[in-house]
Short mmCIF file of C-alpha atoms in Angstrom, two decimals:
data_model
loop_
_atom_site.label_atom_id
_atom_site.label_comp_id
_atom_site.label_asym_id
_atom_site.label_seq_id
_atom_site.Cartn_x
_atom_site.Cartn_y
_atom_site.Cartn_z
CA MET X 6 -7.12 -0.90 -3.87
CA GLU X 7 -5.20 -2.12 -0.86
CA HIS X 8 -5.53 -5.86 -1.45
CA CYS X 9 -5.61 -7.92 -4.64
CA ASP X 10 -8.08 -10.78 -4.46
CA GLU X 11 -6.52 -12.51 -7.48
CA CYS X 12 -2.89 -12.71 -6.37
CA GLY X 13 -3.29 -12.06 -2.63
CA PHE X 14 -1.00 -9.03 -2.54
CA ASP X 15 -1.55 -6.81 0.50
CA TYR X 16 -0.26 -3.27 0.08
CA SER X 17 0.27 -2.77 3.81
CA SER X 18 2.66 -5.74 3.87
CA VAL X 19 5.35 -3.65 2.14
CA PRO X 20 6.93 -1.09 4.47
CA ALA X 21 8.53 1.97 2.88
CA ASP X 22 12.06 0.84 3.69
CA ALA X 23 11.46 -2.47 1.87
CA LEU X 24 10.49 -0.85 -1.45
CA PRO X 25 14.02 -0.54 -2.92
CA ASP X 26 14.95 -4.17 -2.26
CA ARG X 27 11.60 -5.47 -3.46
CA LEU X 28 11.95 -3.49 -6.68
CA ARG X 29 15.59 -4.53 -7.27
CA GLY X 30 14.61 -8.17 -6.85
CA PHE X 31 12.39 -8.16 -9.90
CA GLY X 32 15.26 -8.29 -12.41
CA PRO X 33 16.49 -11.73 -11.37
CA ARG X 34 13.00 -13.00 -10.62
CA TYR X 35 11.71 -12.12 -14.09
CA SER X 36 14.84 -13.61 -15.67
CA ALA X 37 14.11 -16.88 -13.88
CA GLY X 38 10.38 -16.69 -14.56
CA LEU X 39 10.57 -15.90 -18.26
CA GLY X 40 13.57 -18.21 -18.65
CA ALA X 41 11.44 -21.12 -17.49
CA VAL X 42 8.86 -20.51 -20.22
CA ARG X 43 9.32 -22.66 -23.32
CA ASP X 44 7.59 -20.29 -25.74
CA PRO X 45 7.52 -16.77 -24.24
CA ARG X 46 5.55 -15.38 -27.22
CA ARG X 47 2.66 -17.85 -26.97
CA ARG X 48 -0.58 -16.39 -25.73
CA PRO X 49 -2.32 -18.87 -23.43
CA ALA X 50 -5.79 -17.69 -24.45
CA GLU X 51 -7.48 -15.16 -26.70
CA ARG X 52 -7.08 -11.61 -25.32
CA VAL X 53 -4.50 -12.78 -22.74
CA TRP X 54 -0.97 -11.48 -23.12
CA SER X 55 1.98 -13.78 -23.61
CA PRO X 56 4.65 -14.08 -20.89
CA LEU X 57 6.89 -11.81 -22.99
CA GLU X 58 4.16 -9.18 -23.31
CA TYR X 59 3.64 -9.17 -19.54
CA THR X 60 7.38 -8.78 -19.04
CA CYS X 61 7.48 -5.83 -21.46
CA HIS X 62 4.55 -4.28 -19.62
CA VAL X 63 6.28 -4.53 -16.25
CA ARG X 64 9.46 -3.01 -17.69
CA ASP X 65 7.39 -0.08 -18.92
CA VAL X 66 5.52 0.21 -15.62
CA PHE X 67 8.87 0.64 -13.87
CA ARG X 68 9.90 3.32 -16.36
CA VAL X 69 6.60 5.20 -16.13
CA GLN X 70 6.52 5.04 -12.34
CA ARG X 71 10.03 6.53 -12.18
CA GLN X 72 8.82 9.42 -14.37
CA ARG X 73 5.74 9.88 -12.19
CA LEU X 74 7.83 9.89 -9.03
CA ALA X 75 10.18 12.50 -10.48
CA LEU X 76 7.21 14.66 -11.47
CA ALA X 77 5.67 14.37 -8.00
CA LEU X 78 8.92 15.56 -6.46
CA GLU X 79 9.00 18.62 -8.74
CA VAL X 80 5.31 19.60 -8.91
CA ASP X 81 2.70 19.82 -6.18
CA GLU X 82 -0.31 17.58 -6.85
CA PRO X 83 0.59 16.43 -10.39
CA GLU X 84 -1.95 14.62 -12.50
CA PHE X 85 -0.34 11.49 -13.92
CA ILE X 86 -1.42 10.58 -17.43
CA PRO X 87 -2.39 6.99 -18.16
CA MET X 88 0.44 4.91 -19.59
CA GLY X 89 -1.74 3.49 -22.37
CA ARG X 90 -0.84 -0.09 -21.58
CA ASP X 91 -2.91 -1.81 -24.27
CA GLU X 92 -1.99 0.72 -26.95
CA ARG X 93 1.68 0.52 -25.95
CA ALA X 94 1.67 -3.28 -26.30
CA VAL X 95 0.58 -2.85 -29.93
CA THR X 96 2.58 0.22 -30.96
CA GLU X 97 5.80 -1.11 -29.41
CA ALA X 98 5.16 -4.66 -30.68
CA TYR X 99 5.76 -6.25 -27.30
CA ASN X 100 5.51 -9.79 -28.60
CA GLU X 101 8.17 -9.17 -31.26
CA GLN X 102 10.83 -7.89 -28.85
CA ASP X 103 13.95 -9.84 -27.93
CA PRO X 104 13.37 -11.51 -24.54
CA ALA X 105 17.02 -11.10 -23.47
CA VAL X 106 16.94 -7.37 -24.22
CA VAL X 107 13.60 -6.96 -22.45
CA LEU X 108 14.93 -8.71 -19.34
CA ASP X 109 18.03 -6.53 -19.31
CA GLU X 110 15.90 -3.39 -19.68
CA LEU X 111 13.50 -4.58 -16.96
CA GLY X 112 16.41 -5.09 -14.57
CA THR X 113 17.78 -1.64 -15.35
CA ALA X 114 14.38 0.04 -14.96
CA ALA X 115 13.72 -1.79 -11.68
CA GLY X 116 17.13 -0.73 -10.36
CA GLU X 117 16.65 2.89 -11.34
CA LEU X 118 13.23 3.01 -9.70
CA ALA X 119 14.63 1.30 -6.59
CA ASP X 120 17.41 3.89 -6.40
CA ALA X 121 14.84 6.69 -6.68
CA PHE X 122 12.77 5.25 -3.83
CA ASP X 123 15.91 4.66 -1.79
CA ARG X 124 16.55 8.42 -1.75
CA LEU X 125 13.11 9.32 -0.38
CA GLY X 126 12.35 10.30 3.17
CA PRO X 127 8.97 10.42 4.87
CA ALA X 128 8.07 13.84 3.45
CA GLU X 129 8.71 12.72 -0.14
CA LEU X 130 6.88 9.43 0.36
CA ASN X 131 3.84 11.43 1.52
CA ARG X 132 3.80 13.69 -1.55
CA THR X 133 0.73 13.06 -3.65
CA GLY X 134 -0.43 13.00 -7.22
CA SER X 135 -3.61 12.08 -9.05
CA TYR X 136 -3.11 8.46 -10.12
CA PRO X 137 -5.19 7.36 -13.13
CA PHE X 138 -5.74 3.65 -12.35
CA PRO X 139 -8.07 1.96 -11.70
CA GLU X 140 -9.90 5.29 -11.52
CA PRO X 141 -8.40 8.74 -10.87
CA GLN X 142 -7.59 9.14 -7.19
CA VAL X 143 -5.05 11.11 -5.16
CA ARG X 144 -2.29 8.73 -4.05
CA THR X 145 0.91 9.10 -2.04
CA MET X 146 4.29 8.13 -3.45
CA LEU X 147 4.38 5.36 -0.85
CA TRP X 148 1.20 3.96 -2.41
CA VAL X 149 2.77 4.33 -5.88
CA GLY X 150 5.77 2.31 -4.70
CA ARG X 151 3.58 -0.38 -3.18
CA HIS X 152 1.40 -0.48 -6.28
CA THR X 153 4.49 -0.92 -8.43
CA VAL X 154 5.59 -3.87 -6.29
CA HIS X 155 2.09 -5.28 -6.72
CA GLU X 156 2.33 -4.89 -10.49
CA GLY X 157 5.63 -6.76 -10.48
CA GLU X 158 4.33 -9.57 -8.28
CA HIS X 159 0.99 -9.92 -10.04
CA HIS X 160 2.44 -10.04 -13.53
CA LEU X 161 5.20 -12.45 -12.51
CA LEU X 162 2.32 -14.75 -11.61
CA ASP X 163 0.87 -14.08 -15.09
CA VAL X 164 4.23 -14.96 -16.68
CA ARG X 165 4.33 -18.25 -14.79
CA ARG X 166 0.70 -19.07 -15.58
CA GLY X 167 1.23 -18.26 -19.25
CA GLY X 168 4.20 -20.59 -19.48
#
């Protein structure tokens, strides 16, 4: 997974030193994106998340990726557990959450993850862990950072499409 056919994201287009700024930028971008949606809880189709649900998911991706990064810096070759994205959307009632709170939390989570990546050097970026998605595979922390940027970009497109 180095290129996304649906959104056009190319993993190699994000150099390591760009990760922190790209991640920090998601707070304002999601605020603008979700703010432009008239009904953020409306699902555009059956089995398609609402713009609010996608925003909650991205917030949680940022949180989970920060935990995974911390684990990879403490443990050699960790095995990351799946985040349970579909189950989490139900158990945490994504579509019932307050959009303003979610956006604030997304901005905070993006900033914390950006700060964590900002502290990494080449050796830390090359540390690996077994990443569970789309199928278990050993990935570097650089790939994890790029994948997180992809998640943010891809789901911002989903927010806009859903609006």
